[in-house]
Every structure is written in structure tokens, then in C-alpha cells.
Short mmCIF file of C-alpha atoms in Angstrom, two decimals:
data_model
loop_
_atom_site.label_atom_id
_atom_site.label_comp_id
_atom_site.label_asym_id
_atom_site.label_seq_id
_atom_site.Cartn_x
_atom_site.Cartn_y
_atom_site.Cartn_z
CA MET H 21 0.00 0.00 0.00
CA ARG H 22 1.36 3.40 -0.95
CA SER H 23 2.01 5.69 2.01
CA VAL H 24 -0.08 8.82 2.41
CA THR H 25 1.73 12.08 1.64
CA LEU H 26 0.75 15.71 1.24
CA PHE H 27 0.38 14.96 -2.48
CA THR H 28 -2.03 12.05 -2.00
CA PRO H 29 -5.09 14.33 -2.56
CA LEU H 30 -3.57 15.36 -5.89
CA GLU H 31 -3.19 11.74 -6.96
CA VAL H 32 -6.76 11.00 -5.83
CA LEU H 33 -7.98 13.92 -7.96
CA PHE H 34 -6.08 12.64 -10.98
CA GLY H 35 -7.49 9.13 -10.50
CA GLU H 36 -11.07 10.39 -10.26
CA MET H 37 -10.67 12.61 -13.31
CA GLU H 38 -9.34 9.65 -15.28
CA LYS H 39 -12.42 7.62 -14.33
CA ILE H 40 -14.75 10.42 -15.37
CA SER H 41 -13.03 11.28 -18.65
CA GLY H 42 -11.61 7.91 -19.68
CA LEU H 43 -8.34 9.70 -20.45
CA ARG H 44 -4.87 9.33 -18.97
CA ILE H 45 -3.34 12.16 -16.93
CA CYS H 46 0.41 12.73 -17.17
CA VAL H 47 2.46 15.29 -15.23
CA HIS H 48 5.44 17.19 -16.61
CA ASP H 49 7.10 18.54 -13.47
CA LEU H 50 9.80 20.96 -14.63
CA ARG H 51 10.62 22.60 -11.29
CA GLY H 52 10.14 19.89 -8.68
CA TRP H 53 6.70 21.01 -7.50
CA THR H 54 5.67 17.39 -6.88
CA GLU H 55 8.80 16.64 -4.87
CA ALA H 56 9.53 16.55 -1.15
CA ASN H 57 13.04 16.10 0.19
CA GLY H 58 14.26 15.58 -3.36
CA ARG H 59 11.90 12.67 -4.08
CA ARG H 60 8.90 12.63 -6.36
CA GLN H 61 5.68 12.16 -4.45
CA LEU H 62 3.36 10.93 -7.20
CA PRO H 63 3.46 7.33 -8.52
CA PRO H 64 6.25 6.80 -11.10
CA GLY H 65 3.77 6.12 -13.89
CA ARG H 66 2.21 9.55 -13.40
CA TYR H 67 5.29 11.14 -15.00
CA ILE H 68 5.21 9.01 -18.15
CA HIS H 69 3.06 9.19 -21.30
CA LEU H 70 1.82 5.60 -21.05
CA ASP H 71 -0.77 5.77 -23.82
CA PRO H 72 0.11 2.94 -26.27
CA PHE H 73 -0.19 5.24 -29.27
CA CYS H 74 2.18 7.80 -27.72
CA MET H 75 4.65 5.09 -26.76
CA LYS H 76 4.65 3.79 -30.33
CA VAL H 77 5.19 7.30 -31.71
CA LYS H 78 8.09 7.92 -29.33
CA ALA H 79 9.71 4.62 -30.27
CA HIS H 80 10.65 6.26 -33.58
CA PRO H 81 13.46 8.87 -33.37
CA GLU H 82 11.64 11.38 -35.53
CA GLY H 83 8.40 10.81 -33.65
CA ARG H 84 10.19 11.43 -30.36
CA ARG H 85 11.78 14.60 -31.72
CA LEU H 86 8.44 15.94 -32.85
CA CYS H 87 6.87 15.03 -29.49
CA GLY H 88 9.54 17.06 -27.74
CA GLU H 89 8.80 20.04 -29.96
CA SER H 90 5.05 19.66 -29.38
CA ASP H 91 4.87 18.77 -25.68
CA TYR H 92 7.91 20.48 -24.24
CA HIS H 93 8.68 23.53 -26.35
CA ARG H 94 5.40 24.67 -27.90
CA ALA H 95 3.02 23.54 -25.14
CA ASN H 96 5.06 25.20 -22.39
CA ALA H 97 5.46 28.40 -24.37
CA ARG H 98 1.73 28.54 -25.07
CA GLY H 99 0.88 27.72 -21.45
CA LEU H 100 3.07 30.53 -20.13
CA ARG H 101 1.60 32.92 -22.71
CA GLU H 102 -2.08 32.04 -22.22
CA ARG H 103 -1.93 31.02 -18.51
CA ARG H 104 -5.00 28.81 -18.75
CA PRO H 105 -5.94 25.27 -19.91
CA PHE H 106 -6.07 24.70 -23.66
CA LEU H 107 -6.78 21.94 -26.16
CA LYS H 108 -3.78 20.87 -28.19
CA LYS H 109 -3.50 18.73 -31.30
CA CYS H 110 -0.12 17.01 -31.36
CA HIS H 111 2.04 16.42 -34.43
CA ALA H 112 0.79 12.81 -34.65
CA GLY H 113 -2.86 13.87 -34.92
CA VAL H 114 -4.26 13.13 -31.45
CA TRP H 115 -5.66 15.67 -28.98
CA GLU H 116 -4.90 16.50 -25.35
CA MET H 117 -6.07 18.97 -22.75
CA VAL H 118 -3.08 20.83 -21.32
CA CYS H 119 -3.20 22.61 -17.95
CA PRO H 120 -0.14 24.82 -17.37
CA ILE H 121 1.17 25.12 -13.79
CA ILE H 122 2.53 28.62 -13.24
CA ARG H 123 3.78 30.45 -10.16
CA GLY H 124 4.42 34.14 -10.74
CA ASN H 125 6.14 34.24 -14.12
CA GLN H 126 7.71 30.82 -13.74
CA MET H 127 6.54 27.82 -15.76
CA MET H 128 6.45 24.96 -13.25
CA GLY H 129 5.23 22.38 -15.75
CA SER H 130 2.03 21.06 -17.31
CA ILE H 131 -0.65 18.46 -16.77
CA PHE H 132 -1.56 16.56 -19.93
CA CYS H 133 -4.93 14.81 -20.16
CA GLY H 134 -5.35 12.60 -23.20
CA VAL H 135 -5.07 11.26 -25.75
CA CYS H 136 -8.18 11.19 -27.94
CA ARG H 137 -9.09 11.74 -31.57
CA LYS H 138 -11.58 14.01 -33.29
CA THR H 139 -11.96 12.16 -36.57
CA ALA H 140 -11.87 8.65 -37.96
CA ARG H 141 -9.49 9.79 -40.69
CA VAL H 142 -5.98 8.47 -40.08
CA PRO H 143 -3.24 11.16 -40.19
CA ALA H 144 -0.17 10.82 -42.38
CA TRP H 145 3.08 9.92 -40.65
CA PRO H 146 5.72 10.12 -43.38
CA TRP H 147 8.44 9.12 -40.93
CA ALA H 148 6.63 6.03 -39.53
CA GLY H 149 7.98 3.46 -42.02
CA LYS H 150 7.15 -0.13 -41.07
CA SER H 151 5.45 1.07 -37.86
CA LYS H 152 2.67 2.81 -39.77
CA ARG H 153 0.22 -0.11 -39.82
CA ARG H 154 0.52 -0.61 -36.06
CA MET H 155 0.16 3.13 -35.48
CA GLU H 156 -3.00 3.18 -37.59
CA SER H 157 -4.49 0.43 -35.44
CA LEU H 158 -3.58 2.24 -32.22
CA TYR H 159 -4.89 5.54 -33.55
CA ARG H 160 -8.28 4.02 -34.39
CA SER H 161 -8.51 2.57 -30.88
CA ARG H 162 -8.12 6.01 -29.24
CA PRO H 163 -11.44 7.26 -27.83
CA MET H 164 -13.38 10.04 -29.49
CA VAL H 165 -14.14 12.59 -26.76
CA ALA H 166 -16.32 15.67 -27.12
CA ASP H 167 -14.65 19.05 -26.72
CA ARG H 168 -17.11 19.91 -23.96
CA SER H 169 -15.92 16.98 -21.85
CA MET H 170 -12.28 17.90 -22.42
CA TRP H 171 -12.89 21.50 -21.41
CA GLU H 172 -14.68 20.36 -18.26
CA VAL H 173 -11.65 18.31 -17.26
CA GLY H 174 -9.40 21.29 -17.99
CA ARG H 175 -11.62 23.61 -15.95
CA ILE H 176 -11.55 21.33 -12.90
CA LEU H 177 -7.81 20.64 -13.06
CA GLY H 178 -7.03 24.30 -13.77
CA ALA H 179 -9.00 25.41 -10.72
CA ALA H 180 -8.03 22.69 -8.25
CA VAL H 181 -4.36 21.89 -8.88
CA PRO H 182 -2.88 25.38 -8.22
CA VAL H 183 -4.73 25.57 -4.90
CA MET H 184 -3.62 22.08 -3.88
CA LEU H 185 -0.06 22.91 -4.94
CA GLU H 186 0.08 26.06 -2.82
CA ASN H 187 -1.39 24.24 0.17
CA GLY H 188 1.13 21.42 -0.20
CA LEU H 189 4.07 23.77 -0.56
CA GLY H 190 2.92 25.76 2.45
CA LEU H 191 2.67 22.65 4.63
CA LEU H 192 6.08 21.45 3.46
CA GLY H 193 7.60 24.76 4.46
CA ALA H 194 8.76 25.42 0.90
CA ARG H 195 7.30 28.91 1.02
CA ARG H 196 9.22 30.12 4.04
CA ASP H 197 9.07 33.83 3.36
CA ARG H 198 8.94 36.50 0.70
CA ILE H 199 12.73 36.56 0.26
CA SER H 200 12.88 32.81 -0.40
CA ASP H 201 10.09 33.13 -2.95
CA THR H 202 11.87 36.02 -4.64
CA ILE H 203 15.16 34.13 -4.82
CA MET H 204 13.65 30.97 -6.29
CA GLY H 205 11.33 32.83 -8.65
CA TRP H 206 14.11 35.08 -9.94
CA MET H 207 16.43 32.12 -10.37
CA GLY H 208 13.78 30.20 -12.29
CA GLU H 209 13.47 33.07 -14.75
CA ASN H 210 17.18 33.91 -15.13
CA TYR H 211 19.29 30.76 -14.58
CA ALA H 212 20.06 30.43 -18.30
CA GLU H 213 21.57 33.93 -18.46
CA ASP H 214 25.11 35.01 -17.59
CA ILE H 215 24.17 36.07 -14.05
CA ILE H 216 26.18 37.02 -10.97
CA VAL H 217 25.19 37.51 -7.35
CA GLY H 218 25.03 41.28 -7.91
CA ASP H 219 22.12 40.82 -10.31
CA LEU H 220 20.07 39.11 -7.61
CA ALA H 221 21.25 41.65 -5.04
CA ARG H 222 19.60 44.43 -7.01
CA GLN H 223 16.37 42.43 -7.07
CA LEU H 224 16.47 42.00 -3.28
CA ASN H 225 17.75 45.53 -2.57
CA LEU H 226 20.68 44.05 -0.64
CA SER H 227 24.44 44.21 -1.03
CA PRO H 228 26.09 41.38 -2.98
CA SER H 229 27.80 40.05 0.15
CA ARG H 230 24.55 40.07 2.13
CA THR H 231 22.72 38.46 -0.81
CA ALA H 232 25.26 35.64 -0.95
CA HIS H 233 24.70 35.02 2.76
CA VAL H 234 20.90 35.09 2.42
CA VAL H 235 20.95 32.65 -0.53
CA LYS H 236 23.05 30.21 1.48
CA GLU H 237 20.84 30.63 4.52
CA ARG H 238 17.56 30.13 2.63
CA THR H 239 18.56 27.39 0.16
CA GLY H 240 21.57 25.65 1.71
CA LEU H 241 23.52 26.35 -1.50
CA SER H 242 25.91 29.05 -2.56
CA PHE H 243 24.74 31.35 -5.34
CA GLY H 244 26.88 29.52 -7.90
CA ARG H 245 25.70 26.08 -6.83
CA LEU H 246 22.08 27.23 -6.86
CA VAL H 247 22.48 28.42 -10.45
CA THR H 248 24.05 25.08 -11.36
CA SER H 249 21.21 23.13 -9.69
CA PHE H 250 18.61 25.02 -11.75
CA ARG H 251 20.59 24.47 -14.94
CA VAL H 252 21.08 20.75 -14.32
CA ARG H 253 17.39 20.27 -13.49
CA GLU H 254 16.44 21.93 -16.77
CA ALA H 255 19.03 19.83 -18.61
CA LYS H 256 17.40 16.69 -17.19
CA ASN H 257 14.00 17.87 -18.39
CA ARG H 258 15.30 18.47 -21.89
CA LEU H 259 17.22 15.20 -22.00
CA ARG H 260 14.09 13.29 -20.98
CA LEU H 261 11.48 15.15 -22.96
CA THR H 262 13.21 16.29 -26.15
CA ASN H 263 15.65 15.08 -28.79
CA ASP H 264 17.64 18.32 -28.61
CA ARG H 265 21.37 17.83 -29.15
CA ILE H 266 23.49 17.93 -26.00
CA THR H 267 25.48 20.86 -27.37
CA ASP H 268 22.23 22.76 -27.94
CA ILE H 269 20.95 21.92 -24.45
CA ALA H 270 24.18 23.20 -22.94
CA ARG H 271 23.74 26.51 -24.75
CA GLN H 272 20.03 26.76 -23.93
CA ILE H 273 20.61 26.43 -20.18
CA GLY H 274 23.53 28.84 -19.94
CA PHE H 275 26.68 26.80 -20.57
CA GLY H 276 28.83 28.20 -23.34
CA ASP H 277 31.06 25.11 -23.35
CA SER H 278 29.29 21.77 -23.83
CA ASN H 279 32.30 19.84 -22.51
CA TYR H 280 32.18 21.84 -19.28
CA PHE H 281 28.45 21.24 -19.09
CA SER H 282 29.01 17.48 -19.43
CA ARG H 283 31.59 17.53 -16.63
CA VAL H 284 29.29 19.49 -14.30
CA PHE H 285 26.31 17.27 -15.13
CA SER H 286 28.30 14.07 -14.64
CA LYS H 287 29.61 15.25 -11.28
CA GLN H 288 26.12 16.07 -10.00
CA GLU H 289 24.17 13.15 -11.52
CA GLY H 290 26.78 10.39 -11.62
CA ALA H 291 26.25 9.92 -15.36
CA SER H 292 27.04 11.91 -18.47
CA PRO H 293 24.16 13.68 -20.26
CA ARG H 294 24.26 11.05 -22.98
CA GLU H 295 24.20 8.20 -20.44
CA PHE H 296 21.39 9.87 -18.48
CA ARG H 297 19.23 10.15 -21.61
CA LYS H 298 19.94 6.55 -22.62
CA LEU H 299 19.17 5.15 -19.17
CA ARG H 300 15.95 7.15 -18.83
CA ARG H 301 14.68 6.02 -22.18
CA ALA H 302 15.64 2.38 -21.55
CA ALA H 303 13.56 2.59 -18.36
CA GLY H 304 10.64 4.14 -20.27
CA VAL H 305 10.90 7.43 -18.36
CA ILE H 306 9.89 9.93 -21.02
#
């Protein structure tokens, strides 16, 4: 029996919504909002797109690349821009309801509810090759769900999850004070830039030396190590969820030198970026 945690009500909500809608709910946690003491609090399968059609699409390199563009890049950008649930048609022709999770101006992640289809017509997958016949069969077996039902799921999740998240974070002590919130929020928005402690000091209206002390006091990490932790977390997201090249990921998260990025990542995670991606995919963690 799974132990009860502060996130158990969230998992209960997801389970009930799945029963009502007949659709699978998947969580993309980009900033650790479902974690406590460094460990994920939802069941492992909650973080994986387990739909058979999606798994078949992602088994093909080009399908996986396009999924990364659709689910990670475009969906997150749209979620941060619109700040409300939305219906999304993916590159492979199926539909999902996406509920962005946002705190301040920081994209925490998204909740995906799907997948379903809107038409009996089978999309074209020019990259599918020998997998096309199996994909056609899986596509036809996806449920056809009315937009109204999808929007109702999005409305409920969009209203309930942010409240449950704030309550959970408050009980965990993650929101200790305004300064801690400012530090973490600012870091979430700026970690990929060429930042120094003086930049954060101006945000806090403190001296650089005092800011360095406050960061260490509030987070347990020096300013430099906090920046690195944010960059490595984002690297892990991109390695899991996209097919972006490692050199591109290094640049996207603020490392000018991909070799240096690989050394830093390996030291913190115990595996190189390439090994991390390979191991995650072998385990089905996508």
C-alpha cells in the first residue's frame, strides 16, 4: 500500500478525473513542485506518457523529436503565454487537454490529459515506415471525446491543482518567506543567463555580500551552486522530454562550453548527459 503524503489528494484527484473522462493524466514537473526532500511524491507512472499510441510514436526517433517540440517547447510556451488550460493537437494527430502550472512568471510544468481523436481519418506519418500499420491500429482505438468533456476536465484541473499545490508547498515549508520566494522565482526566470550575485542583489535591494549570505541561509547552497542546480534540473527535463542535441541543451541552459556542461552534469548526476538520456529512455521514463 502506498504511504499517504501531502500529495495524495492530488493523486486521488487525478485518479477520479481519469475515471470520469476515460483519459490518462500525465504530469510534466519541470521545477520539482511534486517533490519533497528531493523525491517525487506521485506514482512513477504519473510522470510518463503511457498511452500505447504515444509510446509507439516515441519509439521512432523522428516521432520522439516531434513530441519534444510539441509537448515540451510549444506547449510550455503557449501555457506561459495564455496562462489557462487549452486543447492541443499534437504532431501525430491526437488531442490533449493541457493545464499549465505557473507560479508568478515561472513555468512549473504542465498536466496533460489525453489522448483522444476528433476524426476517424488516419493522419499521415511520413516518418513512420514499417510502424505505420501498427500506429494506424492504435490511432483508431483512441477514444473520441467531445470538446465539452475535455474543457470540463481542464476547468476542474485548472482550478483545483494550483490551490492544492500552494497548500502542499505551504505545509512542506517550501514557502518560508517572501525573500525565499523572490530568490527561487528570480532564479527560475534567469538561470540560463550570464548572471552574478550582484544581479540578484539588485532584485532584493541588498548588497552582494549580504545576498550571498541570504541565498546560502535560505537554500543551503551558494549562489553559484544554486544556479548550477537550476541548470542541471532543466538539462534533465530536456534530456528526458526532447531530442535536442546535447550541445544545444548546454547553450540553452547557460553553458557556453558543452564539454564543461558534461563535466558538471556528470559530477552532479553520476552519469554523463548522454548516459542519463539513454538510461531514462531504456527505463521508459519519457
